[in-house]
């Protein structure tokens, strides 16, 4: 049974999006000198290419937030149980829905409003938590995608994930499986679904967003975590069990 050492990395980075702070000294200087003028965010959507202006505004806002860090995002709530009569595909789709819901800007903004220091910081810069959540999500997902796209054989990996999900269903339905084994299998299913959803994000990320991320990599690396997801995917492909010997070409 495969164990993905980067399972939580995917959930935290791709679907939860946390930032990395600077040194305490740097934070103190920047926090003291940060201007209190409002920032008017440009209209954006997750489907449109990331622009230089969006990156600039993102960095400006982060420097005015507590500790000059991207706030912690909501975690996806993933169930580790399947009803006796529930179809396995329904369970898998519920996991996908939970992962996608974790990057909902409206829900995230509502959560940030409950934190007094964050709410005050957003008020001072004249930006709503929901609007910043949308921008931060767009940049975080593009940042993650840039670490993988062009480095990982996406079609091959998706094929392996599908085959392993099918095998996981077979293992789960095995009458000889114990409750402990069921839990272990569902943990594996969560990992497989998280990987699959992440690759869909990579596939759907506009090329323009990847270019903007690479052009601003140095600046963004000061507030976003360093990722080595390509190497982790490589380990996954190497360690994946052999599957049906079907020859095909990735274009």
Coordinates of N, CA and C in Angstrom, one line a residue:
X1 N 0.8 -1.2 0.0 CA 0.0 0.0 0.0 C 0.9 1.3 0.0
X2 N 0.7 2.2 -0.9 CA 1.5 3.3 -1.1 C 1.2 4.4 0.0
X3 N 2.3 5.0 0.5 CA 2.1 6.1 1.5 C 2.7 7.3 0.8
X4 N 2.0 8.4 0.7 CA 2.5 9.6 0.1 C 3.0 10.5 1.2
X5 N 4.3 10.7 1.2 CA 4.9 11.6 2.3 C 4.5 13.0 2.1
X6 N 4.0 13.4 0.9 CA 3.6 14.8 0.6 C 2.1 15.0 0.6
X7 N 1.4 14.0 1.1 CA -0.1 14.2 1.2 C -0.5 15.5 1.9
X8 N 0.0 15.7 3.1 CA -0.4 16.9 3.8 C 0.2 18.2 3.2
X9 N 1.4 18.0 2.5 CA 1.9 19.2 1.8 C 0.9 19.6 0.7
X10 N 0.3 18.7 0.0 CA -0.6 19.1 -1.0 C -1.9 19.7 -0.4
X11 N -2.4 19.1 0.7 CA -3.6 19.7 1.3 C -3.3 21.0 1.9
X12 N -2.1 21.2 2.5 CA -1.8 22.5 3.1 C -1.5 23.6 2.1
X13 N -0.6 23.2 1.2 CA -0.1 24.2 0.2 C -1.1 24.5 -0.9
X14 N -1.6 23.4 -1.5 CA -2.5 23.6 -2.6 C -3.9 24.0 -2.3
X15 N -4.4 23.4 -1.2 CA -5.8 23.7 -0.9 C -6.0 24.5 0.4
X16 N -4.8 24.8 1.0 CA -4.9 25.6 2.3 C -4.1 26.9 2.1
X17 N -3.0 26.9 1.3 CA -2.3 28.1 1.0 C -1.7 28.9 2.2
X18 N -0.6 28.5 2.7 CA 0.0 29.2 3.8 C 1.2 29.9 3.3
X19 N 1.5 31.1 4.0 CA 2.7 31.9 3.6 C 3.8 31.7 4.5
X20 N 5.0 32.1 4.1 CA 6.2 32.0 5.0 C 6.5 33.4 5.4
X21 N 6.8 33.6 6.7 CA 7.1 35.0 7.2 C 8.6 35.3 7.0
X22 N 8.9 36.5 7.1 CA 10.3 37.0 7.1 C 10.9 36.9 8.5
X23 N 12.1 37.4 8.6 CA 12.8 37.4 9.9 C 12.0 38.4 10.8
X24 N 12.2 38.2 12.1 CA 11.5 39.1 13.1 C 12.0 40.5 12.9
X25 N 13.2 40.7 12.7 CA 13.8 42.1 12.5 C 13.1 42.7 11.3
X26 N 13.1 42.0 10.2 CA 12.5 42.6 8.9 C 11.0 42.9 9.1
X27 N 10.3 42.0 9.8 CA 8.9 42.3 10.1 C 8.7 43.6 10.8
X28 N 9.5 43.8 11.9 CA 9.3 44.9 12.7 C 9.5 46.2 11.9
X29 N 10.6 46.3 11.1 CA 10.9 47.5 10.3 C 9.7 47.7 9.3
X30 N 9.3 46.7 8.6 CA 8.3 46.9 7.6 C 7.0 47.3 8.2
X31 N 6.6 46.6 9.4 CA 5.4 46.9 10.0 C 5.3 48.3 10.5
X32 N 6.4 48.9 11.0 CA 6.4 50.2 11.5 C 6.3 51.3 10.4
X33 N 6.9 51.0 9.2 CA 7.0 51.9 8.2 C 5.8 51.8 7.1
X34 N 5.0 50.7 7.3 CA 4.0 50.5 6.3 C 3.0 51.6 6.2
X35 N 2.7 52.2 5.0 CA 1.7 53.3 4.9 C 0.3 52.8 5.2
X36 N -0.6 53.7 5.6 CA -1.9 53.3 5.9 C -3.0 53.6 4.8
X37 N -2.5 53.8 3.6 CA -3.4 54.2 2.5 C -4.2 52.9 2.1
X38 N -5.3 53.2 1.5 CA -6.2 52.1 1.0 C -5.7 51.5 -0.3
X39 N -5.9 50.3 -0.6 CA -5.6 49.7 -1.8 C -6.9 49.3 -2.5
X40 N -7.0 49.6 -3.8 CA -8.2 49.2 -4.6 C -7.8 48.0 -5.4
X41 N -8.3 46.9 -5.1 CA -8.0 45.7 -5.9 C -8.6 45.7 -7.2
X42 N -7.8 45.2 -8.2 CA -8.3 45.1 -9.6 C -9.3 43.9 -9.6
X43 N -10.2 43.9 -10.5 CA -11.2 42.8 -10.6 C -10.4 41.5 -11.1
X44 N -10.7 40.4 -10.5 CA -10.0 39.2 -10.9 C -10.9 38.0 -10.8
X45 N -10.4 36.9 -11.5 CA -11.1 35.6 -11.4 C -10.0 34.5 -11.4
X46 N -10.4 33.4 -10.9 CA -9.4 32.3 -10.8 C -9.0 31.8 -12.3
X47 N -9.9 32.0 -13.2 CA -9.7 31.5 -14.6 C -8.9 32.4 -15.4
X48 N -8.7 33.7 -15.0 CA -8.0 34.6 -15.9 C -6.5 34.5 -15.5
X49 N -5.6 34.8 -16.5 CA -4.2 34.8 -16.3 C -3.8 35.8 -15.2
X50 N -2.8 35.4 -14.3 CA -2.3 36.2 -13.3 C -1.5 37.4 -13.9
X51 N -1.7 38.6 -13.4 CA -1.0 39.8 -13.9 C 0.1 40.3 -13.0
X52 N 1.0 41.1 -13.5 CA 2.0 41.8 -12.7 C 1.3 42.7 -11.6
X53 N 0.2 43.3 -12.0 CA -0.5 44.2 -11.1 C -1.0 43.5 -9.9
X54 N -1.6 42.3 -10.1 CA -2.1 41.4 -9.1 C -1.0 41.0 -8.1
X55 N 0.1 40.6 -8.6 CA 1.2 40.2 -7.8 C 1.7 41.4 -6.9
X56 N 1.8 42.6 -7.5 CA 2.2 43.8 -6.8 C 1.2 44.1 -5.6
X57 N -0.1 44.0 -5.9 CA -1.1 44.3 -4.9 C -1.1 43.3 -3.8
X58 N -0.9 42.0 -4.2 CA -0.9 40.9 -3.2 C 0.3 41.2 -2.2
X59 N 1.5 41.5 -2.7 CA 2.6 41.7 -1.9 C 2.4 42.9 -1.0
X60 N 1.8 44.0 -1.5 CA 1.6 45.2 -0.8 C 0.7 44.9 0.4
X61 N -0.4 44.1 0.2 CA -1.3 43.8 1.2 C -0.7 42.9 2.3
X62 N 0.0 41.9 1.8 CA 0.7 41.0 2.8 C 1.5 41.7 3.8
X63 N 2.3 42.7 3.3 CA 3.1 43.5 4.2 C 2.4 44.3 5.2
X64 N 1.1 44.4 5.1 CA 0.3 45.2 6.0 C -0.6 44.2 6.9
X65 N -0.4 42.9 6.7 CA -1.1 42.0 7.5 C -0.3 41.6 8.8
X66 N -0.9 41.0 9.8 CA -0.1 40.6 11.0 C 1.0 39.7 10.6
X67 N 2.2 40.1 11.1 CA 3.5 39.3 10.9 C 3.9 39.3 9.4
X68 N 3.2 40.1 8.6 CA 3.6 40.2 7.2 C 3.5 38.8 6.5
X69 N 2.5 38.0 6.9 CA 2.3 36.7 6.4 C 1.0 36.5 5.7
X70 N 0.9 35.6 4.8 CA -0.4 35.2 4.2 C -1.2 34.4 5.3
X71 N -2.4 34.8 5.6 CA -3.1 34.2 6.7 C -3.4 32.7 6.4
X72 N -3.6 31.9 7.4 CA -3.8 30.5 7.3 C -5.2 30.3 6.7
X73 N -5.3 29.4 5.7 CA -6.6 29.1 5.0 C -7.3 28.0 5.7
X74 N -8.6 27.9 5.5 CA -9.4 26.8 6.0 C -8.9 25.5 5.5
X75 N -8.9 24.5 6.4 CA -8.6 23.1 5.9 C -9.8 22.4 5.4
X76 N -9.5 21.5 4.4 CA -10.6 20.7 3.9 C -11.0 19.7 4.9
X77 N -12.4 19.6 5.1 CA -12.9 18.5 6.0 C -13.2 17.3 5.2
X78 N -12.3 16.2 5.5 CA -12.5 15.0 4.7 C -12.9 13.9 5.6
X79 N -14.0 13.2 5.1 CA -14.6 12.1 5.9 C -13.8 10.8 5.7
X80 N -13.7 10.1 6.8 CA -13.0 8.8 6.8 C -14.0 7.6 7.0
X81 N -15.2 7.8 6.5 CA -16.2 6.7 6.6 C -17.1 6.7 5.4
X82 N -17.6 5.5 5.0 CA -18.5 5.3 3.9 C -19.7 4.6 4.4
X83 N -20.9 5.1 4.1 CA -22.1 4.4 4.5 C -22.1 3.0 3.9
X84 N -22.7 2.1 4.5 CA -22.7 0.7 4.0 C -23.3 0.6 2.6
X85 N -24.4 1.4 2.4 CA -25.0 1.3 1.0 C -24.6 2.4 0.1
X86 N -23.5 3.2 0.5 CA -23.1 4.3 -0.3 C -22.2 3.8 -1.5
X87 N -22.4 4.4 -2.6 CA -21.6 4.0 -3.8 C -20.2 4.6 -3.6
X88 N -19.2 3.9 -3.9 CA -17.8 4.4 -3.7 C -17.5 5.6 -4.5
X89 N -18.1 5.7 -5.7 CA -17.9 6.9 -6.5 C -18.5 8.2 -5.8
X90 N -19.6 8.0 -5.1 CA -20.2 9.1 -4.4 C -19.2 9.6 -3.3
X91 N -18.6 8.7 -2.6 CA -17.6 9.0 -1.6 C -16.5 9.8 -2.2
X92 N -15.9 9.3 -3.3 CA -14.8 10.0 -4.0 C -15.2 11.4 -4.4
X93 N -16.4 11.6 -4.9 CA -16.9 12.9 -5.3 C -17.1 13.8 -4.1
X94 N -17.5 13.3 -3.0 CA -17.6 14.1 -1.8 C -16.2 14.6 -1.3
X95 N -15.2 13.8 -1.5 CA -13.9 14.3 -1.2 C -13.4 15.4 -2.1
X96 N -13.7 15.2 -3.4 CA -13.4 16.3 -4.4 C -14.1 17.6 -4.0
X97 N -15.4 17.5 -3.7 CA -16.2 18.6 -3.3 C -15.6 19.3 -2.1
X98 N -15.2 18.6 -1.1 CA -14.6 19.1 0.1 C -13.3 19.9 -0.2
X99 N -12.5 19.3 -1.0 CA -11.2 19.9 -1.4 C -11.4 21.2 -2.1
X100 N -12.4 21.2 -3.0 CA -12.7 22.4 -3.8 C -13.3 23.5 -2.9
X101 N -14.1 23.1 -1.9 CA -14.8 24.0 -1.0 C -13.7 24.8 -0.2
X102 N -12.6 24.1 0.1 CA -11.6 24.7 0.9 C -10.9 25.9 0.3
X103 N -11.1 26.1 -1.0 CA -10.6 27.3 -1.7 C -11.7 28.3 -2.1
X104 N -12.8 28.2 -1.4 CA -13.9 29.1 -1.7 C -13.6 30.5 -1.0
X105 N -13.5 31.5 -1.8 CA -13.1 32.8 -1.2 C -14.1 33.4 -0.3
X106 N -15.4 33.2 -0.5 CA -16.4 33.8 0.4 C -16.3 33.1 1.7
X107 N -16.2 31.8 1.8 CA -16.1 31.1 3.0 C -14.8 31.4 3.8
X108 N -13.8 31.6 3.0 CA -12.5 31.9 3.6 C -12.6 33.4 4.2
X109 N -13.1 34.3 3.5 CA -13.2 35.6 4.0 C -14.1 35.7 5.3
X110 N -15.2 35.0 5.3 CA -16.0 34.9 6.5 C -15.2 34.4 7.7
X111 N -14.4 33.4 7.5 CA -13.5 32.9 8.5 C -12.5 33.9 9.0
X112 N -11.9 34.6 8.1 CA -10.9 35.6 8.5 C -11.5 36.8 9.3
X113 N -12.8 37.1 9.0 CA -13.5 38.2 9.7 C -13.6 37.9 11.2
X114 N -13.5 36.6 11.5 CA -13.7 36.3 12.9 C -12.4 36.5 13.7
X115 N -11.3 36.8 13.1 CA -10.0 37.0 13.7 C -9.8 38.5 13.8
X116 N -9.8 39.1 15.0 CA -9.9 40.5 15.2 C -8.7 41.2 14.5
X117 N -7.5 40.7 14.7 CA -6.3 41.4 14.1 C -6.3 41.4 12.6
X118 N -6.8 40.3 12.0 CA -6.9 40.2 10.6 C -8.0 41.2 10.1
X119 N -9.2 41.2 10.7 CA -10.3 42.0 10.3 C -9.8 43.5 10.4
X120 N -9.1 43.9 11.4 CA -8.6 45.2 11.5 C -7.6 45.6 10.4
X121 N -6.7 44.6 10.1 CA -5.7 44.9 9.1 C -6.4 45.1 7.7
X122 N -7.3 44.2 7.4 CA -8.0 44.4 6.1 C -8.8 45.7 6.1
X123 N -9.4 46.1 7.2 CA -10.1 47.4 7.2 C -9.1 48.5 7.0
X124 N -7.9 48.5 7.5 CA -7.0 49.6 7.4 C -6.5 49.7 5.9
X125 N -6.4 48.6 5.2 CA -6.0 48.7 3.8 C -7.1 48.9 2.8
X126 N -8.4 48.8 3.4 CA -9.5 49.0 2.5 C -9.8 47.9 1.6
X127 N -9.5 46.7 2.0 CA -9.7 45.5 1.2 C -10.5 44.5 2.0
X128 N -11.6 43.9 1.3 CA -12.4 43.0 2.1 C -11.6 41.6 2.2
X129 N -11.8 40.9 3.2 CA -11.2 39.6 3.4 C -11.5 38.6 2.2
X130 N -12.8 38.8 1.7 CA -13.2 37.9 0.6 C -12.4 38.2 -0.7
X131 N -12.2 39.5 -1.0 CA -11.5 39.9 -2.2 C -10.0 39.4 -2.1
X132 N -9.4 39.6 -0.9 CA -8.0 39.2 -0.7 C -7.9 37.7 -0.8
X133 N -8.9 37.0 -0.3 CA -8.9 35.5 -0.3 C -8.9 35.0 -1.8
X134 N -9.7 35.7 -2.6 CA -9.7 35.3 -4.0 C -8.4 35.5 -4.7
X135 N -7.7 36.7 -4.4 CA -6.4 37.0 -5.0 C -5.4 36.0 -4.4
X136 N -5.4 35.8 -3.1 CA -4.4 34.9 -2.5 C -4.5 33.5 -3.0
X137 N -5.7 33.0 -3.2 CA -6.0 31.7 -3.7 C -5.4 31.6 -5.1
X138 N -5.7 32.6 -5.9 CA -5.3 32.6 -7.3 C -3.7 32.5 -7.4
X139 N -3.1 33.3 -6.6 CA -1.6 33.3 -6.6 C -1.0 32.0 -6.0
X140 N -1.6 31.5 -4.9 CA -1.1 30.3 -4.3 C -1.2 29.1 -5.2
X141 N -2.4 29.0 -5.9 CA -2.6 27.9 -6.8 C -1.6 28.0 -8.0
X142 N -1.4 29.2 -8.5 CA -0.5 29.3 -9.6 C 1.0 29.0 -9.2
X143 N 1.3 29.4 -7.9 CA 2.6 29.2 -7.4 C 2.9 27.7 -7.3
X144 N 1.9 26.9 -6.8 CA 2.0 25.5 -6.7 C 2.0 24.8 -8.1
X145 N 1.2 25.3 -9.0 CA 1.2 24.7 -10.4 C 2.6 25.0 -11.1
X146 N 3.2 26.1 -10.8 CA 4.4 26.4 -11.5 C 5.5 25.5 -11.0
X147 N 5.4 24.9 -9.8 CA 6.4 24.0 -9.3 C 6.3 22.6 -9.9
X148 N 5.2 22.4 -10.7 CA 4.9 21.0 -11.2 C 4.8 21.0 -12.7
X149 N 4.1 22.0 -13.3 CA 3.8 22.0 -14.7 C 5.1 22.0 -15.6
X150 N 5.2 21.0 -16.5 CA 6.4 20.9 -17.3 C 7.5 20.0 -16.7
X151 N 7.3 19.7 -15.4 CA 8.2 18.8 -14.7 C 7.6 17.4 -14.4
X152 N 6.3 17.3 -14.5 CA 5.6 16.0 -14.1 C 4.8 15.6 -15.3
X153 N 4.8 14.2 -15.7 CA 4.0 13.7 -16.8 C 2.5 13.6 -16.3
X154 N 1.8 14.6 -16.5 CA 0.4 14.7 -15.9 C -0.5 13.6 -16.3
X155 N -0.6 13.3 -17.6 CA -1.5 12.3 -18.1 C -1.1 10.9 -17.5
X156 N 0.1 10.6 -17.5 CA 0.6 9.3 -17.0 C 0.2 9.3 -15.5
X157 N 0.4 10.3 -14.7 CA 0.2 10.3 -13.3 C -1.3 10.2 -13.1
X158 N -2.2 10.9 -13.8 CA -3.6 10.8 -13.7 C -4.1 9.4 -14.0
X159 N -3.5 8.8 -14.9 CA -3.9 7.4 -15.3 C -3.5 6.5 -14.1
X160 N -2.4 6.6 -13.5 CA -2.0 5.8 -12.3 C -2.9 6.1 -11.2
X161 N -3.3 7.3 -11.0 CA -4.2 7.7 -9.9 C -5.6 7.0 -10.0
X162 N -6.1 7.0 -11.3 CA -7.4 6.4 -11.6 C -7.3 4.9 -11.3
X163 N -6.3 4.3 -11.7 CA -6.1 2.8 -11.6 C -6.0 2.5 -10.1
X164 N -5.3 3.3 -9.3 CA -5.2 3.0 -7.9 C -6.5 3.3 -7.1
X165 N -7.3 4.2 -7.6 CA -8.6 4.5 -6.9 C -9.5 3.2 -7.2
X166 N -9.4 2.7 -8.4 CA -10.2 1.5 -8.7 C -9.7 0.3 -7.8
X167 N -8.4 0.2 -7.6 CA -7.9 -0.9 -6.7 C -8.3 -0.7 -5.3
X168 N -8.3 0.6 -4.9 CA -8.7 0.9 -3.5 C -10.2 0.5 -3.2
X169 N -11.0 0.7 -4.2 CA -12.4 0.3 -4.1 C -12.5 -1.2 -3.9
X170 N -11.8 -1.9 -4.7 CA -11.8 -3.4 -4.6 C -11.3 -3.8 -3.3
X171 N -10.3 -3.2 -2.8 CA -9.7 -3.5 -1.4 C -10.8 -3.2 -0.3
X172 N -11.4 -2.1 -0.5 CA -12.4 -1.7 0.5 C -13.6 -2.6 0.6
X173 N -14.0 -3.1 -0.6 CA -15.2 -4.0 -0.6 C -14.9 -5.4 -0.3
X174 N -13.6 -5.7 -0.1 CA -13.2 -7.1 0.3 C -13.8 -7.4 1.6
X175 N -14.6 -8.5 1.6 CA -15.3 -8.9 2.8 C -14.4 -9.2 4.0
X176 N -13.1 -9.6 3.7 CA -12.2 -9.9 4.7 C -11.5 -8.7 5.4
X177 N -11.7 -7.5 4.8 CA -11.1 -6.3 5.3 C -11.6 -6.0 6.7
X178 N -10.7 -5.6 7.6 CA -11.1 -5.2 9.0 C -11.4 -3.7 9.0
X179 N -12.0 -3.2 10.1 CA -12.2 -1.7 10.2 C -10.9 -0.9 10.2
X180 N -9.9 -1.4 10.7 CA -8.6 -0.8 10.7 C -8.1 -0.7 9.2
X181 N -8.3 -1.8 8.5 CA -7.8 -1.8 7.1 C -8.7 -0.8 6.3
X182 N -10.0 -0.7 6.6 CA -10.9 0.2 5.9 C -10.4 1.6 6.1
X183 N -10.0 2.0 7.3 CA -9.6 3.3 7.6 C -8.3 3.6 6.8
X184 N -7.4 2.7 6.8 CA -6.1 2.8 6.1 C -6.4 3.0 4.6
X185 N -7.3 2.2 4.0 CA -7.7 2.4 2.6 C -8.3 3.7 2.3
X186 N -9.1 4.2 3.2 CA -9.8 5.5 2.9 C -8.7 6.7 3.1
X187 N -7.8 6.5 3.9 CA -6.7 7.4 4.0 C -5.9 7.5 2.7
X188 N -5.7 6.3 2.1 CA -5.1 6.2 0.8 C -5.9 6.9 -0.3
X189 N -7.2 6.7 -0.2 CA -8.1 7.3 -1.2 C -8.1 8.8 -1.1
X190 N -8.0 9.3 0.1 CA -7.9 10.8 0.3 C -6.7 11.3 -0.4
X191 N -5.6 10.6 -0.2 CA -4.3 11.0 -0.8 C -4.4 11.0 -2.3
X192 N -5.0 9.9 -2.9 CA -5.1 9.8 -4.3 C -6.0 10.9 -4.9
X193 N -7.1 11.2 -4.2 CA -8.0 12.2 -4.7 C -7.4 13.6 -4.6
X194 N -6.6 13.9 -3.5 CA -5.9 15.1 -3.3 C -4.9 15.3 -4.5
X195 N -4.2 14.3 -4.8 CA -3.3 14.4 -6.0 C -4.0 14.6 -7.3
X196 N -5.1 13.9 -7.5 CA -5.9 14.1 -8.7 C -6.4 15.5 -8.8
X197 N -6.9 16.1 -7.8 CA -7.5 17.4 -7.8 C -6.3 18.4 -8.0
X198 N -5.2 18.2 -7.4 CA -4.1 19.1 -7.6 C -3.6 19.1 -9.1
X199 N -3.6 17.9 -9.7 CA -3.2 17.9 -11.1 C -4.2 18.6 -12.0
X200 N -5.5 18.5 -11.7 CA -6.5 19.2 -12.4 C -6.2 20.8 -12.4
X201 N -5.9 21.2 -11.2 CA -5.5 22.6 -11.0 C -4.3 23.0 -11.9
X202 N -3.3 22.1 -11.9 CA -2.1 22.4 -12.7 C -2.5 22.4 -14.2
X203 N -3.3 21.5 -14.6 CA -3.7 21.5 -16.0 C -4.5 22.7 -16.4
X204 N -5.3 23.3 -15.5 CA -6.2 24.4 -15.8 C -5.6 25.7 -15.5
X205 N -4.4 25.8 -15.0 CA -3.7 27.0 -14.7 C -3.2 27.7 -16.1
X206 N -3.7 28.9 -16.4 CA -3.3 29.6 -17.6 C -1.7 29.7 -17.7
X207 N -1.2 29.5 -18.9 CA 0.2 29.7 -19.1 C 0.7 31.1 -18.7
X208 N -0.2 32.1 -18.9 CA 0.2 33.4 -18.5 C 0.5 33.5 -17.0
X209 N -0.3 32.8 -16.2 CA -0.1 32.8 -14.8 C 1.3 32.2 -14.4
X210 N 1.7 31.1 -15.1 CA 2.9 30.5 -14.8 C 4.1 31.4 -15.2
X211 N 3.9 32.2 -16.3 CA 5.0 33.1 -16.7 C 5.1 34.2 -15.6
X212 N 4.0 34.8 -15.2 CA 4.0 35.8 -14.2 C 4.6 35.3 -12.9
X213 N 4.3 34.1 -12.5 CA 4.9 33.5 -11.2 C 6.4 33.4 -11.4
X214 N 6.9 33.0 -12.5 CA 8.3 32.8 -12.7 C 9.0 34.1 -12.8
X215 N 8.4 35.1 -13.3 CA 9.0 36.4 -13.4 C 9.1 37.1 -12.0
X216 N 8.2 36.7 -11.1 CA 8.2 37.3 -9.8 C 8.6 36.3 -8.7
X217 N 9.3 35.3 -9.1 CA 9.6 34.2 -8.1 C 10.4 34.7 -6.9
X218 N 11.3 35.5 -7.1 CA 12.2 36.0 -6.0 C 11.3 36.8 -5.0
X219 N 10.5 37.7 -5.4 CA 9.7 38.4 -4.5 C 8.6 37.5 -3.8
X220 N 8.0 36.7 -4.6 CA 7.0 35.8 -4.0 C 7.5 34.8 -3.0
X221 N 8.8 34.4 -3.3 CA 9.4 33.4 -2.4 C 9.6 33.9 -1.0
X222 N 9.5 35.2 -0.8 CA 9.6 35.8 0.5 C 8.4 35.6 1.4
X223 N 7.2 35.4 0.7 CA 6.0 35.2 1.5 C 5.3 33.9 1.2
X224 N 5.8 33.1 0.2 CA 5.2 31.8 -0.1 C 6.2 30.7 0.1
X225 N 5.8 29.5 0.5 CA 6.7 28.4 0.8 C 7.4 27.9 -0.4
X226 N 8.6 27.4 -0.2 CA 9.4 26.8 -1.3 C 8.8 25.4 -1.5
X227 N 8.6 25.0 -2.7 CA 7.9 23.7 -3.0 C 8.9 22.8 -3.8
X228 N 8.8 21.5 -3.6 CA 9.6 20.6 -4.3 C 8.7 19.4 -4.7
X229 N 7.5 19.8 -5.2 CA 6.4 18.8 -5.5 C 6.8 18.0 -6.7
X230 N 7.6 18.5 -7.7 CA 8.0 17.7 -8.8 C 8.7 16.5 -8.4
X231 N 9.7 16.6 -7.5 CA 10.5 15.5 -7.0 C 9.6 14.5 -6.3
X232 N 8.6 15.0 -5.5 CA 7.7 14.1 -4.8 C 6.8 13.3 -5.8
X233 N 6.4 13.9 -6.9 CA 5.6 13.2 -7.9 C 6.5 12.1 -8.6
X234 N 7.7 12.5 -8.8 CA 8.7 11.5 -9.3 C 8.8 10.2 -8.5
X235 N 8.8 10.5 -7.1 CA 8.9 9.3 -6.2 C 7.6 8.5 -6.3
X236 N 6.5 9.2 -6.5 CA 5.2 8.5 -6.6 C 5.2 7.6 -7.8
X237 N 5.6 8.1 -8.9 CA 5.6 7.3 -10.2 C 6.6 6.1 -10.1
X238 N 7.7 6.4 -9.4 CA 8.7 5.3 -9.3 C 8.1 4.2 -8.4
X239 N 7.5 4.6 -7.3 CA 7.0 3.7 -6.3 C 5.6 3.1 -6.6
X240 N 4.9 3.6 -7.6 CA 3.6 3.2 -7.9 C 3.6 1.7 -8.4
X241 N 2.6 0.9 -8.0 CA 2.6 -0.5 -8.4 C 2.4 -0.6 -9.9
X242 N 2.9 -1.7 -10.4 CA 2.7 -1.9 -11.8 C 1.2 -2.1 -12.2
X243 N 0.8 -1.5 -13.3 CA -0.6 -1.6 -13.8 C -0.6 -2.3 -15.1
X244 N -1.8 -2.3 -15.7 CA -2.0 -3.0 -17.0 C -1.0 -2.5 -18.0
X245 N -0.4 -3.3 -18.7 CA 0.7 -3.0 -19.7 C 0.1 -2.5 -20.9
X246 N -0.5 -1.3 -20.9 CA -1.1 -0.6 -22.1 C -0.1 0.4 -22.5
X247 N 0.3 0.4 -23.8 CA 1.2 1.3 -24.3 C 0.4 2.5 -24.8
X248 N 0.9 3.7 -24.5 CA 0.3 4.9 -25.0 C 1.3 6.0 -25.0
X249 N 1.1 7.1 -25.7 CA 2.0 8.2 -25.8 C 1.4 9.4 -25.2
X250 N 2.2 10.2 -24.4 CA 1.8 11.4 -23.8 C 2.2 12.5 -24.7
X251 N 1.2 13.3 -25.2 CA 1.5 14.4 -26.1 C 1.6 15.7 -25.3

